[in-house]
Tab-separated table of C-alpha atoms in Angstrom:
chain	number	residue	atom	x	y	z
C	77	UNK	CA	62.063	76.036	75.061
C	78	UNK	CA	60.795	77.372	71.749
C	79	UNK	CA	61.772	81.292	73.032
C	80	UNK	CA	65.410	79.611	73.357
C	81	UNK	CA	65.508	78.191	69.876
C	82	UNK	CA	65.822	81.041	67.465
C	83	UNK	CA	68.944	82.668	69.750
C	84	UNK	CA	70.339	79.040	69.387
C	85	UNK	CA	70.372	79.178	65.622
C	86	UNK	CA	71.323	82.625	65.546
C	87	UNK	CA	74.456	81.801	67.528
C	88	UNK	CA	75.236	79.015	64.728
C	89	UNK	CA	74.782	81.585	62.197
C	90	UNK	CA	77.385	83.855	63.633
C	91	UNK	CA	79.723	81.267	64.407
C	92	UNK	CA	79.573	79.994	60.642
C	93	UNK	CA	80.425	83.301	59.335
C	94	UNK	CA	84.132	82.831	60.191
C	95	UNK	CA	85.361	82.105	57.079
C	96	UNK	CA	88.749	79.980	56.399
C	97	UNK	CA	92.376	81.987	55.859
C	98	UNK	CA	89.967	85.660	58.095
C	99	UNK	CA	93.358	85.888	60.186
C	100	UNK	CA	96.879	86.397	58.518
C	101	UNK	CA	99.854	86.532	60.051
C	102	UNK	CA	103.652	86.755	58.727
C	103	UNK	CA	106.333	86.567	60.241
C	104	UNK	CA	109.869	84.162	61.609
C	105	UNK	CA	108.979	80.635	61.924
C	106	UNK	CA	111.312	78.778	64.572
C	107	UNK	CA	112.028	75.512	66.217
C	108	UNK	CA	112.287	76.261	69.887
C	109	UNK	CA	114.270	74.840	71.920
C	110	UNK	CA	113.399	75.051	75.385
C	111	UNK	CA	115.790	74.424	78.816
C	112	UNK	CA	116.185	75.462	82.331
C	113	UNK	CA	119.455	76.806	82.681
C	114	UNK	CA	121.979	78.289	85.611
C	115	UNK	CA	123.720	81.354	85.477
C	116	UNK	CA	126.709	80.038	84.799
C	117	UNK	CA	125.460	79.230	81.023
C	118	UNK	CA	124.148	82.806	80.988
C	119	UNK	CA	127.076	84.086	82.134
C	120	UNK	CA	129.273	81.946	79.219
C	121	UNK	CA	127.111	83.613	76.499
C	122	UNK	CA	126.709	87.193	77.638
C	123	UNK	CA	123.275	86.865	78.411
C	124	UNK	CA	120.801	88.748	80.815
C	125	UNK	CA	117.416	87.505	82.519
C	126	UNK	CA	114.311	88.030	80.656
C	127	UNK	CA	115.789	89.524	77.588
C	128	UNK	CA	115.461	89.049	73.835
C	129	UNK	CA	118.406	89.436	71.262
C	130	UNK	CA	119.173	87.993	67.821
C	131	UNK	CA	121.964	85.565	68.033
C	132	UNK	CA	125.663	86.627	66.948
C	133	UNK	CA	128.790	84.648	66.383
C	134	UNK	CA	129.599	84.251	69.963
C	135	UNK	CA	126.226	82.671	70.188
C	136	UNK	CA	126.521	79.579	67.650
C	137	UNK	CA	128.208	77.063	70.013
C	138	UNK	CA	124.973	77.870	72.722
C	139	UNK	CA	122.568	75.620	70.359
C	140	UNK	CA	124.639	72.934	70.571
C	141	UNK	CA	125.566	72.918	74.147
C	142	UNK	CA	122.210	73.508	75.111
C	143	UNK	CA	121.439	70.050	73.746
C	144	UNK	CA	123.714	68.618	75.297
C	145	UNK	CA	123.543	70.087	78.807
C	146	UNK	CA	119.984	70.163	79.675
C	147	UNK	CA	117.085	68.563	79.448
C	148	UNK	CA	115.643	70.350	75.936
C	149	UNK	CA	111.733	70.612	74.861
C	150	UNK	CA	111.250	71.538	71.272
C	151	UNK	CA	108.334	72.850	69.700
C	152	UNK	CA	107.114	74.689	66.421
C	153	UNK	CA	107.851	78.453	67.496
C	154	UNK	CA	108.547	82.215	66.471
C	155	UNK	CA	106.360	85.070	67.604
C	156	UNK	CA	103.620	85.331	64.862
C	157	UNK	CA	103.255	81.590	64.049
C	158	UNK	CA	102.520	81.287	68.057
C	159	UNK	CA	100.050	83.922	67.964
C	160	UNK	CA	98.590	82.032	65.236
C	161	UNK	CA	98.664	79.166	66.562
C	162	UNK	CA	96.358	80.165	69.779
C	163	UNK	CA	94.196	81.848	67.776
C	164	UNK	CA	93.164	78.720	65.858
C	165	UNK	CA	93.150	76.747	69.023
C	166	UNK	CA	90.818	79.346	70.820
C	167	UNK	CA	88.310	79.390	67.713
C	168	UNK	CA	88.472	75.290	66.880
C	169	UNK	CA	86.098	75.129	63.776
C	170	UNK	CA	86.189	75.774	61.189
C	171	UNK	CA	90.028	74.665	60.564
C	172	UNK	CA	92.623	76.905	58.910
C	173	UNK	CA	90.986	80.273	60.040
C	174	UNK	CA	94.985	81.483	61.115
C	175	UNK	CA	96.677	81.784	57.854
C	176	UNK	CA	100.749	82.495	58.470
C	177	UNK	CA	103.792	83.399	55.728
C	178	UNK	CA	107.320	83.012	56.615
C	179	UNK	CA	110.594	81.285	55.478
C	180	UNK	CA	112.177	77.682	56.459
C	181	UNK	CA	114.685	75.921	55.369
C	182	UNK	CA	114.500	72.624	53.514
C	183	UNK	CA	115.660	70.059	56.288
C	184	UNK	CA	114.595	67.926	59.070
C	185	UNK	CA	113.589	70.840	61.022
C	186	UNK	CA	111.512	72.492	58.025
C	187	UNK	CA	109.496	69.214	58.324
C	188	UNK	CA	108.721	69.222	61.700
C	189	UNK	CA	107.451	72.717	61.809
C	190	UNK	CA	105.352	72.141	58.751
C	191	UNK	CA	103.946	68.914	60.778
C	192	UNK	CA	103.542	70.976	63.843
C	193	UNK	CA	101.379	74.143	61.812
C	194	UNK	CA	98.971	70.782	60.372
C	195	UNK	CA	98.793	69.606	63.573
C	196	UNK	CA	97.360	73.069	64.790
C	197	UNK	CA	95.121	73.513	61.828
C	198	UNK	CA	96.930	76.512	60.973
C	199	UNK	CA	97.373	76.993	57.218
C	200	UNK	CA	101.230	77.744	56.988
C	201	UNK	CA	102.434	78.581	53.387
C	202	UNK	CA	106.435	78.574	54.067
C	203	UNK	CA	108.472	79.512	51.610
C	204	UNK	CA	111.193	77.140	51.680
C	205	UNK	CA	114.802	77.563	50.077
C	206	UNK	CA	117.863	75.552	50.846
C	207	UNK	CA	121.001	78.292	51.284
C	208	UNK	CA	119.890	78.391	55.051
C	209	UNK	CA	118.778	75.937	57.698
C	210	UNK	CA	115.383	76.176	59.504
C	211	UNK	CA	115.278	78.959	61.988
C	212	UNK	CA	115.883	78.014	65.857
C	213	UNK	CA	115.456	79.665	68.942
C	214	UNK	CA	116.640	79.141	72.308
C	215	UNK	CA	114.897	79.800	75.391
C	216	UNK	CA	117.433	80.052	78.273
C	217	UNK	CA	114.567	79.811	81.515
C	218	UNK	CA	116.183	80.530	85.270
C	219	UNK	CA	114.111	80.025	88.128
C	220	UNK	CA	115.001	79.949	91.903
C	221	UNK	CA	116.400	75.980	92.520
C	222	UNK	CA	116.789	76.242	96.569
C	223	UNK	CA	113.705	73.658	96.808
C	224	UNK	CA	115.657	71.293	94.382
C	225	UNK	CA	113.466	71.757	91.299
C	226	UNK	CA	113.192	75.333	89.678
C	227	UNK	CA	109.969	76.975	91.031
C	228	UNK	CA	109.184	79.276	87.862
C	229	UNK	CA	106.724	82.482	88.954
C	230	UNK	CA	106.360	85.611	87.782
C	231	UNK	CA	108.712	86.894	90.654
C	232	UNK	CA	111.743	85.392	90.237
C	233	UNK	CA	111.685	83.273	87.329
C	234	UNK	CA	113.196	84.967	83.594
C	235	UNK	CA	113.719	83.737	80.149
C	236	UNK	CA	116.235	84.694	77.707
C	237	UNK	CA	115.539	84.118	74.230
C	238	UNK	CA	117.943	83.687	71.532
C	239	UNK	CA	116.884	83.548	68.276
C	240	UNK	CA	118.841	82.568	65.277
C	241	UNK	CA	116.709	83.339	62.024
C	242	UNK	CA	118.792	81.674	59.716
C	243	UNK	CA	115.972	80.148	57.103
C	244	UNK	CA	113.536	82.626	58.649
C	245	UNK	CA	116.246	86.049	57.319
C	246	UNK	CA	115.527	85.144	53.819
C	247	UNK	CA	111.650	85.519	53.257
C	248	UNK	CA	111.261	87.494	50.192
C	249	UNK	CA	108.400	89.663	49.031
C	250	UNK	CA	108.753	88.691	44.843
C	251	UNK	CA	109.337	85.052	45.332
C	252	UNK	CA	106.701	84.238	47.858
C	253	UNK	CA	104.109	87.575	48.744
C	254	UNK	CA	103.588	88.930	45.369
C	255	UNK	CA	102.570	84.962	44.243
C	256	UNK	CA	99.286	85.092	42.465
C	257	UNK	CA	98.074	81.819	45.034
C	258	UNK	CA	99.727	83.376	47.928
C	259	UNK	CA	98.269	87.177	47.411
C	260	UNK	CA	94.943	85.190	47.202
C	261	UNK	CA	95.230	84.572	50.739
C	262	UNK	CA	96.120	87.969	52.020
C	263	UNK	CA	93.153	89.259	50.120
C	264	UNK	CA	91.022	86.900	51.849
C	265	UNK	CA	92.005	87.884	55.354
C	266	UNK	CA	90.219	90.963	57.429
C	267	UNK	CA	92.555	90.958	60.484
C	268	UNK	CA	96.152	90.808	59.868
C	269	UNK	CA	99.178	90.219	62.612
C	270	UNK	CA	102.898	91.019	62.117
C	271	UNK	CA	104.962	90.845	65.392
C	272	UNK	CA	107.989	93.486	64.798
C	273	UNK	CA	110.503	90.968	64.689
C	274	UNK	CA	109.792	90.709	61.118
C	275	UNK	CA	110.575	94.156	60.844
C	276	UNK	CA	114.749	92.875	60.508
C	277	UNK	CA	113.355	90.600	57.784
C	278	UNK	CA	111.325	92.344	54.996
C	279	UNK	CA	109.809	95.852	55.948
C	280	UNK	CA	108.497	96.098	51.845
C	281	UNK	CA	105.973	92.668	52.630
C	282	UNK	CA	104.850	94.547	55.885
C	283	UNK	CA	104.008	97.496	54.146
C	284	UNK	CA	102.304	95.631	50.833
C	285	UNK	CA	100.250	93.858	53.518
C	286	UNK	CA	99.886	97.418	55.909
C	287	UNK	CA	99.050	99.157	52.944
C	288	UNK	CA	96.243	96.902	51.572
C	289	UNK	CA	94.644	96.350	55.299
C	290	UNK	CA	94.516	100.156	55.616
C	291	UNK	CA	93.115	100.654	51.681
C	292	UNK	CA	90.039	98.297	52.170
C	293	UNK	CA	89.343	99.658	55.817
C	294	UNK	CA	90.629	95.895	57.399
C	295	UNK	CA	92.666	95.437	60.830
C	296	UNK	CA	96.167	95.696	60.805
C	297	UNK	CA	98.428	95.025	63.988
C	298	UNK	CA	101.733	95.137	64.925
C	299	UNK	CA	103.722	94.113	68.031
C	300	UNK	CA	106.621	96.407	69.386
C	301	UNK	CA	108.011	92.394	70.458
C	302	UNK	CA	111.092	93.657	71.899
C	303	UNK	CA	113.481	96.253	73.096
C	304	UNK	CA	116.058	96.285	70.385
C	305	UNK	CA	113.032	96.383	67.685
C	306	UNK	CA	111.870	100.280	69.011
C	307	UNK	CA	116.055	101.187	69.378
C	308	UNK	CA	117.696	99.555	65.959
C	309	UNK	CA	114.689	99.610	63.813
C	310	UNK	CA	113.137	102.381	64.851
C	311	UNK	CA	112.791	103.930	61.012
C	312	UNK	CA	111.363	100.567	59.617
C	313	UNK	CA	108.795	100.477	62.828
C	314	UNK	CA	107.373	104.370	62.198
C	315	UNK	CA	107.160	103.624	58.511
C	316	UNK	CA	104.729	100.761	59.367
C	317	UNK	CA	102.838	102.804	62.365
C	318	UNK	CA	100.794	105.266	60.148
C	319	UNK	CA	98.884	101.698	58.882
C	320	UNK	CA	98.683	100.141	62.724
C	321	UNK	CA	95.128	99.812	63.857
C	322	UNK	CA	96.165	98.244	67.130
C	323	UNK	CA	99.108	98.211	68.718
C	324	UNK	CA	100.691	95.512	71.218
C	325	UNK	CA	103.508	95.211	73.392
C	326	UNK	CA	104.602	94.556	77.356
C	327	UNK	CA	105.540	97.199	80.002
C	328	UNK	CA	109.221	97.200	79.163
C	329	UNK	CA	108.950	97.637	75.073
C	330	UNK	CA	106.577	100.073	76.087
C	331	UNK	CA	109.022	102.371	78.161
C	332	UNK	CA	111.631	101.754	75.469
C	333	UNK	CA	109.518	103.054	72.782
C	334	UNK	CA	108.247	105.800	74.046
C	335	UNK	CA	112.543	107.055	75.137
C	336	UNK	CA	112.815	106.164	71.765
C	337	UNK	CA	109.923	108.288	70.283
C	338	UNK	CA	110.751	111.145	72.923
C	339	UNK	CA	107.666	111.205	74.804
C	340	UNK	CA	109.188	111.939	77.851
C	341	UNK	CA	107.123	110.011	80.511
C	342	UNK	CA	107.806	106.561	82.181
C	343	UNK	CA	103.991	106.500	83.021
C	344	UNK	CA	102.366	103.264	81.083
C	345	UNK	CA	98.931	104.931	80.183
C	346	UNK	CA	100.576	107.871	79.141
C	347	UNK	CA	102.841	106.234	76.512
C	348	UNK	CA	99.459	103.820	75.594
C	349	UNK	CA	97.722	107.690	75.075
C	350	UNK	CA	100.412	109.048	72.933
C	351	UNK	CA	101.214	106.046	70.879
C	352	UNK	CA	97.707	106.053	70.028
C	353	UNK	CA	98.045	109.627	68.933
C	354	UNK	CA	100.976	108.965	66.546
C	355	UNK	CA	99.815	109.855	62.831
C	356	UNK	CA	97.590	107.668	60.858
C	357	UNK	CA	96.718	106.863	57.534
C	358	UNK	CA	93.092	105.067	57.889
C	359	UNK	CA	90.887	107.477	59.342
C	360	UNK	CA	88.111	105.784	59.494
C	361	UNK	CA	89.398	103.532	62.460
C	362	UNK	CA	90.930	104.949	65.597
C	363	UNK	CA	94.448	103.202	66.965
C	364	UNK	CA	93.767	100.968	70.229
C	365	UNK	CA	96.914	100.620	71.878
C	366	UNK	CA	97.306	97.293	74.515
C	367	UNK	CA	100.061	97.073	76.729
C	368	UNK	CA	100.255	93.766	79.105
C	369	UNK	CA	101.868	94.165	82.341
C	370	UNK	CA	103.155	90.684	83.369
C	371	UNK	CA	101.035	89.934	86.335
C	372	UNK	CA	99.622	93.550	86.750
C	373	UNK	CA	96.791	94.845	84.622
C	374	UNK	CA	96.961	95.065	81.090
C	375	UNK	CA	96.405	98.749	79.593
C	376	UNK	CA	94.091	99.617	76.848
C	377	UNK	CA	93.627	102.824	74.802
C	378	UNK	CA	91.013	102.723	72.835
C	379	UNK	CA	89.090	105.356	71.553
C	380	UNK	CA	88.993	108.263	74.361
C	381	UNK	CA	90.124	106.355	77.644
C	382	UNK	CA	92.519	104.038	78.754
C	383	UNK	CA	90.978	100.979	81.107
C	384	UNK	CA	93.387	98.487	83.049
C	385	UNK	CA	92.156	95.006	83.346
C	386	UNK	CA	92.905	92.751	85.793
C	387	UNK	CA	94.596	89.614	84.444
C	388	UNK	CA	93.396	86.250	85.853
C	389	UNK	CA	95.077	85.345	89.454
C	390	UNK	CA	97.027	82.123	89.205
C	391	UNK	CA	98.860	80.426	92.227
C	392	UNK	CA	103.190	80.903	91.317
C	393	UNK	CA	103.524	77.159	91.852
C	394	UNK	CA	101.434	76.402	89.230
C	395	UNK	CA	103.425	78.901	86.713
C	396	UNK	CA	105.653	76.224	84.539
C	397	UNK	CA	107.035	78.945	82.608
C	398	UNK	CA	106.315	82.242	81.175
C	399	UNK	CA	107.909	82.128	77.664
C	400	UNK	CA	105.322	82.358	75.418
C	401	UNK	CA	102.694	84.359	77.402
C	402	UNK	CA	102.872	87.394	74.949
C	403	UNK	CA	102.303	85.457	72.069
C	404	UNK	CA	98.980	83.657	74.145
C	405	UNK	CA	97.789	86.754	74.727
C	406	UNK	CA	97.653	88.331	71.023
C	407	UNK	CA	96.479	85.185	69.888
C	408	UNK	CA	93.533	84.957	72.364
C	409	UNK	CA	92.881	88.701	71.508
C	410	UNK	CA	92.708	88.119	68.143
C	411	UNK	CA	90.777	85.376	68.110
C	412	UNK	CA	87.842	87.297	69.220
C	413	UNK	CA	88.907	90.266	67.069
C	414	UNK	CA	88.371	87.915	64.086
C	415	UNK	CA	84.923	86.779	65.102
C	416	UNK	CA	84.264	90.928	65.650
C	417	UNK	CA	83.892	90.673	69.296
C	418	UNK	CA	84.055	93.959	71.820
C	419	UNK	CA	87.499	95.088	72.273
C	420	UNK	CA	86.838	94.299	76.249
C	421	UNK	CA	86.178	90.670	75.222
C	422	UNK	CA	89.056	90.541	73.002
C	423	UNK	CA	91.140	91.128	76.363
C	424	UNK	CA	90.380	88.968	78.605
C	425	UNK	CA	90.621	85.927	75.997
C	426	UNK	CA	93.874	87.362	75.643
C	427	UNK	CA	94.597	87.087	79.467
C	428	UNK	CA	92.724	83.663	79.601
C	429	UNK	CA	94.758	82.414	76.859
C	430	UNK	CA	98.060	83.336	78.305
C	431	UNK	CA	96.646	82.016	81.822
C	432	UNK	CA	96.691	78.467	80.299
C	433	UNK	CA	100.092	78.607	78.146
C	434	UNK	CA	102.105	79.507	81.844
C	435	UNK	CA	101.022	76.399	83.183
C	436	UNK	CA	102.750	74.655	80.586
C	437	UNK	CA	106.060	74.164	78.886
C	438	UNK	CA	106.784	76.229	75.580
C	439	UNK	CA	103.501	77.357	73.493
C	440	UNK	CA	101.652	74.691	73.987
C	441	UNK	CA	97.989	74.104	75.065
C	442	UNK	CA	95.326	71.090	75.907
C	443	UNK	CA	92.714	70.049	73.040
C	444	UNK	CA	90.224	72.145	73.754
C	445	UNK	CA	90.143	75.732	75.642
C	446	UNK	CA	87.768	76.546	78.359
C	447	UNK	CA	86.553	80.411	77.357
C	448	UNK	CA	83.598	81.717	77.438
């Protein structure tokens, strides 16, 4: 008993060193609304399975009949503020360790996302304005409906997202960043999280955050997030990379990055290898690359090899639906790489986190998680 005491207060004592506001994150807060869908309504919007695309004129009318089609979940969304979100909920105490920026509109919506971020302990510093609405985003899910309900796995159930910024467009770096209060908060962070969404929003707050991470030797990381990030912003996402400690993304942004960047191989730890390689500004730590595979292994580069872990085996009829599983698994990750854990560790609370947001609806999550 008394060999077993000093490790227990020596656990405590690491466990207290995570300070509030140690993880930032910025990025496009959201309202998501959530639906099973048929083809049909696909079809009527120009939409494909499993894609991601910013909404456009043709789009409006989809919110709206969404609603009043199908059965709609909503929840507090947008890339980063779900990464942050998991992050909190995998550390628990103390409170308010996830900080997140972004822009929101002030309306009914605003209010419920700023309810939602309190109600995940997150501390979310919107900037709100009132030219534009709250941000939403639509998550068309198909899954196969021959049994009579839709039986969502990884094989044959997709997810179309369509996100219309709106509030989230208009974050600015002087009226909201540059804040004396607000710059506070950056400065207080060591690992910071931009998914490259934001990258259509306000490239000059990446790089004042980028460039600060990489000047005092902190973490900064970026997510490639989607296709059309790596083809129509390609110039804003390789003025951030120089500054990118560690790198996320998924098998397909992966593949269109590298086309993109001309590597000229379709082979995953290839591209993981030579987006690693890509120049850098911060010397001092190498790039680790992580590239998640749906229900294959998830890549890592880091330092001289690149290891494929196994994610966690889960039975398809207990998969609810997938949307939201990237986001899980950067927020798991990084809620080890906060506390300073083993890059290996950081992975698999990445895979357990996104393990336990598939068996549920939307981002969401029970009280307490189950890691160890």
């Amino acid at each position: 008993m008394a060999e077993g005491e000093p490790k227990t207060k020596k656990i405590k004592l690491e466990e207290n060193k995570l300070s509030q506001n140690a993880l930032f994150g910025m990025g496009n807060p959201l309202l998501d609304i959530s639906a099973v869908v048929d083809k049909d309504f696909l079809d009527k919007f120009g939409l494909k399975p499993n894609d991601q695309i910013l909404a456009e004129d043709k789009h409006k009318a989809l919110f709206e009949e969404i609603v009043k089609k199908f059965k709609v979940e909503y929840h507090a969304g947008g890339s980063t503020q779900n990464s942050m979100k998991i992050a909190q909920w995998m550390i628990q105490e103390p409170h308010r360790v996830a900080t997140f920026f972004g822009c929101i509109g002030t309306d009914k919506f605003g209010e419920i996302l700023k309810k939602k971020a309190e109600e995940a302990h997150v501390d979310a510093r919107y900037y709100e304005q009132d030219e534009e609405p709250t941000g939403t985003c639509a998550a068309c899910i198909t899954g196969d409906n021959r049994s009579g309900r839709p039986v969502l796995d990884f094989h044959r159930t997709d997810r179309s997202l369509v996100a219309n910024l709106a509030a989230a467009n208009c974050y600015k770096k002087d009226k909201h960043l540059d804040l004396e209060g607000n710059w506070k908060l950056v400065e207080k962070a060591k690992v910071y999280y931009i998914a490259g969404f934001f990258l259509t929003v306000s490239l000059e707050s990446i790089l004042k955050v980028a460039k600060h991470a990489s000047e005092h030797n902190k973490i900064f990381s970026i997510n490639l997030s989607a296709p059309f990030i790596s083809q129509f912003f390609k110039e804003q996402m390789m003025q951030v990379m120089p500054y990118v400690d560690v790198l996320f993304g998924n098998e397909t942004e992966a593949a269109t990055f590298a086309r993109e960047q001309g590597f000229e191989t379709e082979d995953i730890e290839e591209i993981a290898k030579k987006a690693q390689n890509l120049p850098k500004v911060n010397k001092k730590r190498q790039r680790v690359v992580v590239i998640t595979q749906g229900k294959d292994g998830t890549i890592l580069a880091d330092g001289d090899k690149v290891s494929s872990f196994p994610v966690l085996e889960i039975d398809p009829s207990d998969i609810v639906d997938t949307n939201g599983a990237g986001d899980a698994f950067v927020g798991g990750f990084l809620s080890e790489l906060v506390q300073e854990r083993p890059v290996e560790q950081c992975v698999r609370a990445g895979h357990y986190a996104a393990n336990v947001i598939i068996r549920r609806a939307g981002c969401t999550f029970p009280e307490k998680p189950n890691f160890h």
